[in-house]
CSV table of C-alpha atoms in Angstrom, one decimal:
chain,number,residue,atom,x,y,z
A,1,MET,CA,-28.8,-17.5,8.6
A,2,ASP,CA,-26.6,-20.2,7.1
A,3,VAL,CA,-23.8,-20.3,9.8
A,4,THR,CA,-22.3,-23.7,10.1
A,5,LEU,CA,-19.5,-25.0,12.2
A,6,PRO,CA,-17.4,-26.1,9.2
A,7,ALA,CA,-17.7,-22.6,7.7
A,8,VAL,CA,-16.7,-21.0,11.0
A,9,ARG,CA,-13.7,-23.4,11.4
A,10,ALA,CA,-12.6,-22.5,7.8
A,11,PHE,CA,-12.8,-18.8,8.4
A,12,VAL,CA,-10.8,-19.1,11.7
A,13,ALA,CA,-8.1,-21.2,10.0
A,14,VAL,CA,-7.7,-18.8,7.1
A,15,ALA,CA,-7.5,-15.8,9.4
A,16,ARG,CA,-4.9,-17.6,11.5
A,17,THR,CA,-2.8,-18.9,8.7
A,18,GLY,CA,-3.3,-15.9,6.3
A,19,SER,CA,-3.7,-18.4,3.4
A,20,PHE,CA,-6.5,-20.5,2.0
A,21,ARG,CA,-3.9,-23.2,1.1
A,22,ASP,CA,-2.4,-23.4,4.6
A,23,ALA,CA,-5.9,-23.3,6.1
A,24,ALA,CA,-6.9,-26.3,4.0
A,25,ILE,CA,-3.8,-28.2,5.1
A,26,SER,CA,-4.5,-27.5,8.8
A,27,LEU,CA,-8.1,-28.6,8.5
A,28,GLY,CA,-7.3,-31.7,6.3
A,29,VAL,CA,-9.6,-30.6,3.5
A,30,SER,CA,-9.2,-29.2,0.0
A,31,GLN,CA,-8.6,-25.6,-0.8
A,32,PRO,CA,-11.9,-25.3,-2.8
A,33,THR,CA,-13.8,-26.6,0.3
A,34,VAL,CA,-12.3,-23.9,2.5
A,35,SER,CA,-13.0,-21.2,-0.1
A,36,ALA,CA,-16.6,-22.2,-0.5
A,37,ALA,CA,-17.1,-22.4,3.3
A,38,VAL,CA,-15.7,-18.9,3.8
A,39,LYS,CA,-17.8,-17.5,0.9
A,40,ARG,CA,-21.0,-18.9,2.6
A,41,LEU,CA,-20.1,-17.2,5.8
A,42,GLU,CA,-19.5,-13.9,3.8
A,43,ALA,CA,-22.8,-14.3,2.0
A,44,THR,CA,-24.6,-14.5,5.4
A,45,ALA,CA,-22.7,-11.4,6.5
A,46,GLY,CA,-23.6,-9.6,3.3
A,47,ARG,CA,-20.1,-8.2,3.0
A,48,PRO,CA,-16.5,-9.4,2.9
A,49,LEU,CA,-14.8,-10.7,6.0
A,50,LEU,CA,-11.4,-11.2,4.3
A,51,ILE,CA,-9.4,-9.2,1.8
A,52,ARG,CA,-7.6,-11.3,-0.8
A,53,ASP,CA,-4.6,-9.9,-2.7
A,54,ARG,CA,-1.3,-11.0,-4.0
A,55,ASP,CA,0.3,-10.6,-0.7
A,56,GLY,CA,-2.1,-13.1,1.0
A,57,VAL,CA,-5.3,-12.7,3.0
A,58,ARG,CA,-6.1,-10.1,5.7
A,59,LEU,CA,-9.1,-9.4,7.8
A,60,THR,CA,-11.6,-6.6,7.0
A,61,GLU,CA,-12.8,-4.5,9.9
A,62,LEU,CA,-15.9,-6.7,10.3
A,63,GLY,CA,-13.8,-9.8,9.9
A,64,GLY,CA,-11.6,-8.7,12.9
A,65,ARG,CA,-14.7,-8.4,15.0
A,66,VAL,CA,-16.2,-11.7,13.8
A,67,LEU,CA,-12.9,-13.5,14.5
A,68,GLY,CA,-13.2,-13.3,18.2
A,69,HIS,CA,-16.7,-14.8,18.2
A,70,ALA,CA,-15.7,-17.4,15.6
A,71,SER,CA,-12.8,-18.5,17.7
A,72,ALA,CA,-15.0,-18.8,20.8
A,73,VAL,CA,-17.4,-21.0,18.7
A,74,THR,CA,-14.7,-23.4,17.6
A,75,SER,CA,-13.2,-23.6,21.1
A,76,ALA,CA,-16.6,-24.4,22.6
A,77,ALA,CA,-17.1,-27.0,19.9
A,78,ASP,CA,-13.7,-28.6,20.6
A,79,GLU,CA,-14.4,-28.7,24.4
A,80,LEU,CA,-17.8,-30.2,23.8
A,81,GLU,CA,-16.3,-33.0,21.6
A,82,ALA,CA,-13.6,-33.7,24.3
A,83,LEU,CA,-16.3,-33.9,27.0
A,84,LEU,CA,-18.5,-36.2,24.9
A,85,ALA,CA,-15.4,-38.4,24.1
A,86,GLY,CA,-14.6,-38.6,27.9
A,87,ASP,CA,-11.3,-36.8,27.4
A,88,ALA,CA,-11.6,-33.6,29.6
A,89,SER,CA,-8.8,-34.4,31.9
A,90,GLU,CA,-5.9,-33.0,29.8
A,91,LEU,CA,-5.1,-29.3,29.4
A,92,THR,CA,-3.0,-28.0,26.5
A,93,VAL,CA,-0.6,-25.2,27.1
A,94,GLY,CA,0.8,-23.5,24.0
A,95,PHE,CA,4.1,-21.5,24.0
A,96,MET,CA,6.4,-19.8,21.6
A,97,GLY,CA,10.1,-20.0,21.7
A,98,GLU,CA,10.7,-16.4,22.7
A,99,ALA,CA,8.3,-16.9,25.7
A,100,ALA,CA,10.0,-20.0,26.9
A,101,GLY,CA,12.1,-20.7,30.0
A,102,ALA,CA,11.4,-20.0,33.6
A,103,ARG,CA,8.1,-18.1,33.0
A,104,THR,CA,6.7,-21.0,31.0
A,105,SER,CA,7.7,-23.4,33.8
A,106,ARG,CA,5.9,-21.1,36.3
A,107,LEU,CA,2.7,-21.4,34.4
A,108,PHE,CA,3.1,-25.2,34.1
A,109,ASP,CA,3.5,-25.4,37.9
A,110,ALA,CA,0.4,-23.3,38.4
A,111,VAL,CA,-1.7,-25.5,36.0
A,112,ARG,CA,-0.6,-28.6,37.8
A,113,ARG,CA,-1.4,-27.2,41.3
A,114,ALA,CA,-4.7,-25.7,40.4
A,115,SER,CA,-6.1,-28.5,38.2
A,116,GLY,CA,-4.4,-31.7,39.1
A,117,ARG,CA,-4.6,-32.5,35.4
A,118,GLU,CA,-2.2,-33.9,32.9
A,119,LEU,CA,-0.6,-31.3,30.7
A,120,ARG,CA,0.1,-31.4,26.9
A,121,LEU,CA,2.7,-28.9,25.8
A,122,ARG,CA,2.6,-27.6,22.3
A,123,ARG,CA,5.2,-25.3,20.7
A,124,PHE,CA,4.3,-22.8,18.0
A,125,ASP,CA,6.2,-20.6,15.6
A,126,PHE,CA,5.6,-17.2,14.0
A,127,ASP,CA,2.6,-18.4,11.9
A,128,ASP,CA,0.4,-18.5,15.1
A,129,PRO,CA,1.4,-15.9,17.8
A,130,SER,CA,-1.7,-16.8,19.7
A,131,CYS,CA,-0.1,-20.3,20.3
A,132,GLY,CA,-3.3,-22.2,19.4
A,133,LEU,CA,-5.8,-20.1,21.3
A,134,LEU,CA,-7.6,-18.6,18.3
A,135,ALA,CA,-7.7,-21.9,16.6
A,136,GLY,CA,-9.0,-23.6,19.7
A,137,THR,CA,-6.2,-26.0,20.0
A,138,SER,CA,-4.7,-24.7,23.3
A,139,ASP,CA,-6.4,-23.9,26.6
A,140,LEU,CA,-3.8,-21.5,27.8
A,141,ALA,CA,-0.7,-20.1,26.2
A,142,VAL,CA,2.5,-18.2,27.0
A,143,VAL,CA,2.7,-15.5,24.4
A,144,TRP,CA,4.8,-12.6,23.3
A,145,PRO,CA,2.5,-9.6,23.0
A,146,PRO,CA,1.1,-7.4,21.4
A,147,LEU,CA,-1.3,-9.6,19.5
A,148,SER,CA,-4.0,-8.8,16.9
A,149,THR,CA,-6.8,-10.6,18.6
A,150,GLY,CA,-9.5,-8.0,19.3
A,151,ASP,CA,-11.6,-9.0,22.3
A,152,ALA,CA,-11.1,-12.7,21.8
A,153,LEU,CA,-8.2,-13.1,24.3
A,154,GLU,CA,-7.4,-11.9,27.8
A,155,VAL,CA,-3.8,-11.4,28.6
A,156,LEU,CA,-1.9,-11.3,31.9
A,157,VAL,CA,1.7,-10.0,31.8
A,158,LEU,CA,4.2,-12.4,33.5
A,159,GLY,CA,7.3,-10.2,33.1
A,160,SER,CA,9.3,-8.1,30.7
A,161,ASP,CA,12.8,-8.2,29.0
A,162,ARG,CA,15.1,-5.7,27.5
A,163,ARG,CA,15.0,-5.6,23.7
A,164,ALA,CA,18.2,-6.6,21.9
A,165,VAL,CA,19.6,-6.9,18.4
A,166,ALA,CA,21.1,-10.3,17.3
A,167,VAL,CA,24.2,-9.8,15.1
A,168,PRO,CA,26.8,-12.1,13.6
A,169,VAL,CA,29.8,-12.6,15.8
A,170,GLY,CA,32.1,-10.8,13.4
A,171,ASP,CA,29.8,-7.7,13.0
A,172,PRO,CA,31.3,-4.5,14.5
A,173,LEU,CA,28.2,-4.1,16.7
A,174,ALA,CA,29.1,-7.4,18.4
A,175,ARG,CA,31.8,-5.6,20.4
A,176,LEU,CA,29.4,-3.1,22.0
A,177,ALA,CA,27.6,-3.4,25.3
A,178,ALA,CA,24.6,-1.5,23.9
A,179,VAL,CA,23.6,0.1,20.7
A,180,ASP,CA,21.4,3.1,20.0
A,181,PRO,CA,18.6,2.5,17.4
A,182,ALA,CA,19.8,5.6,15.4
A,183,ASP,CA,23.1,3.6,14.7
A,184,LEU,CA,21.2,0.6,13.1
A,185,ALA,CA,20.3,2.4,9.8
A,186,GLY,CA,21.2,1.0,6.5
A,187,ARG,CA,21.2,-2.7,7.6
A,188,VAL,CA,19.4,-5.8,6.3
A,189,TRP,CA,17.0,-7.2,8.8
A,190,VAL,CA,15.7,-10.7,9.5
A,191,VAL,CA,12.0,-10.1,10.1
A,192,PRO,CA,9.2,-12.5,11.2
A,193,ARG,CA,6.7,-13.8,8.7
A,194,SER,CA,3.4,-13.9,10.4
A,195,PRO,CA,-0.3,-13.4,9.6
A,196,ASP,CA,-0.7,-11.1,12.6
A,197,PRO,CA,0.0,-7.5,11.6
A,198,VAL,CA,0.3,-6.1,15.1
A,199,TRP,CA,2.5,-8.8,16.3
A,200,ARG,CA,4.7,-8.6,13.2
A,201,ALA,CA,5.0,-4.7,13.3
A,202,PHE,CA,6.2,-4.8,16.9
A,203,ARG,CA,9.1,-7.1,15.9
A,204,HIS,CA,10.0,-5.0,12.8
A,205,PRO,CA,12.9,-2.5,13.2
A,206,GLY,CA,10.5,0.3,12.4
A,207,SER,CA,9.0,-0.2,15.9
A,208,ILE,CA,12.2,1.2,17.5
A,209,GLY,CA,12.5,4.1,15.0
A,210,VAL,CA,14.8,2.5,12.4
A,211,GLY,CA,13.6,4.0,9.1
A,212,ASP,CA,16.5,3.4,6.7
A,213,ILE,CA,16.4,-0.4,6.1
A,214,ALA,CA,18.5,-1.8,3.4
A,215,GLY,CA,16.5,-5.0,2.9
A,216,GLU,CA,14.4,-7.7,4.7
A,217,VAL,CA,14.8,-11.4,5.0
A,218,GLU,CA,11.7,-13.3,6.3
A,219,SER,CA,11.8,-16.0,9.0
A,220,ARG,CA,9.2,-18.3,10.2
A,221,ALA,CA,10.7,-19.2,13.6
A,222,ILE,CA,13.2,-18.2,16.3
A,223,GLU,CA,15.6,-20.9,15.3
A,224,GLU,CA,15.5,-20.0,11.6
A,225,THR,CA,16.0,-16.3,12.6
A,226,LEU,CA,19.2,-17.2,14.5
A,227,GLU,CA,20.5,-19.4,11.7
A,228,LEU,CA,20.0,-16.5,9.3
A,229,VAL,CA,21.8,-14.1,11.5
A,230,ALA,CA,24.7,-16.5,12.1
A,231,ALA,CA,25.0,-16.9,8.3
A,232,GLY,CA,25.3,-13.1,7.9
A,233,GLN,CA,22.0,-12.7,6.1
A,234,GLY,CA,20.9,-9.9,8.4
A,235,ILE,CA,20.5,-8.7,12.0
A,236,ALA,CA,17.3,-9.2,14.0
A,237,LEU,CA,15.3,-7.5,16.7
A,238,LEU,CA,14.7,-10.0,19.5
A,239,SER,CA,14.9,-9.9,23.3
A,240,GLN,CA,17.6,-10.3,26.0
A,241,SER,CA,16.0,-13.6,27.2
A,242,THR,CA,16.3,-15.1,23.7
A,243,ASP,CA,20.0,-15.4,24.4
A,244,ASP,CA,19.3,-17.4,27.5
A,245,HIS,CA,16.9,-19.9,25.8
A,246,TYR,CA,18.5,-20.1,22.4
A,247,ALA,CA,22.2,-19.6,22.7
A,248,ARG,CA,23.6,-19.9,19.2
A,249,ALA,CA,27.2,-20.1,18.2
A,250,GLY,CA,28.0,-17.3,15.8
A,251,VAL,CA,25.4,-14.9,17.2
A,252,VAL,CA,25.8,-12.1,19.7
A,253,PHE,CA,23.0,-10.1,21.4
A,254,VAL,CA,23.5,-6.4,21.9
A,255,LEU,CA,21.1,-4.6,24.1
A,256,LEU,CA,19.3,-1.4,22.9
A,257,SER,CA,20.6,1.6,24.8
A,258,ASP,CA,17.2,3.3,25.0
A,259,GLY,CA,16.1,0.5,27.4
A,260,CYS,CA,12.9,-0.4,25.5
A,261,ARG,CA,11.3,-3.6,26.6
A,262,CYS,CA,9.0,-6.4,25.4
A,263,THR,CA,6.7,-8.6,27.6
A,264,THR,CA,5.9,-12.2,28.1
A,265,ALA,CA,2.3,-13.0,29.1
A,266,VAL,CA,-0.2,-15.8,29.8
A,267,ALA,CA,-3.2,-15.6,27.6
A,268,TRP,CA,-6.6,-17.4,27.4
A,269,ARG,CA,-9.8,-17.1,25.6
A,270,ARG,CA,-12.3,-14.5,26.9
A,271,ALA,CA,-15.1,-16.9,26.3
A,272,ASP,CA,-13.5,-19.6,28.4
A,273,THR,CA,-15.2,-19.3,31.7
A,274,ARG,CA,-14.3,-22.8,33.1
A,275,PRO,CA,-13.5,-22.7,36.9
A,276,VAL,CA,-10.2,-24.5,36.3
A,277,ILE,CA,-8.9,-21.6,34.2
A,278,ALA,CA,-9.9,-19.1,37.0
A,279,ARG,CA,-8.1,-21.2,39.5
A,280,ILE,CA,-4.9,-21.4,37.5
A,281,LEU,CA,-4.8,-17.7,36.9
A,282,ALA,CA,-5.4,-17.0,40.6
A,283,GLY,CA,-2.3,-19.1,41.4
A,284,LEU,CA,0.0,-17.1,39.1
């Protein structure tokens, strides 16, 4: 069995970013180095872990199952390195813009009370909905489920929000208090660009039953989404709380009339059994 830590790290990075190029950048190595490392891991498995096509890279069924274990391995290695370096006092909490605000502050307070440790906060965009957990760069994260993580992560829901549609201020929909998904057909949508298919699908208008879509414009972050909406490039499916955290001139949020909701949650690695993590979660 030729399973090395660099090969595991390379596989996790490619699965997280959806690209060998982006994985190489995140690891600080060359793209051929990443490709060779993943091929060695696949040779050990005896079958592909990733499907490569012109749209990027996606996990095979086996790759999805391997990812959870691989993420646990890289996380354990990072924690060991921190311990050996004498730097085990700091906890990193990842978060995404849509999951910001009071709920994030609630988690920060619980971490401080339960651990007495210094916190390092790290913000993530659509390229990593796990907010660093799968890559092993965060200890806990405030996330915006659902996520395509298999059994790698545990999730505790903190609360929910009404789903809403962000429209330009001059759009006829902006005058409404609520809109039915059936009235959103034939529009161009700003949709998230993310390697996580489950996360991306929930944020696509098809998830609320909109089938007639005139076009799609991809976005990498909440701020970019709002800029595109304000510029009249499309409308976007977000949440009511986005308006509280990211008020943007030129954008109006209209609630969906069917009352559908999305959730904010705290997540952590299933393999992380440190007592400090259990204490933090008990305090939520």
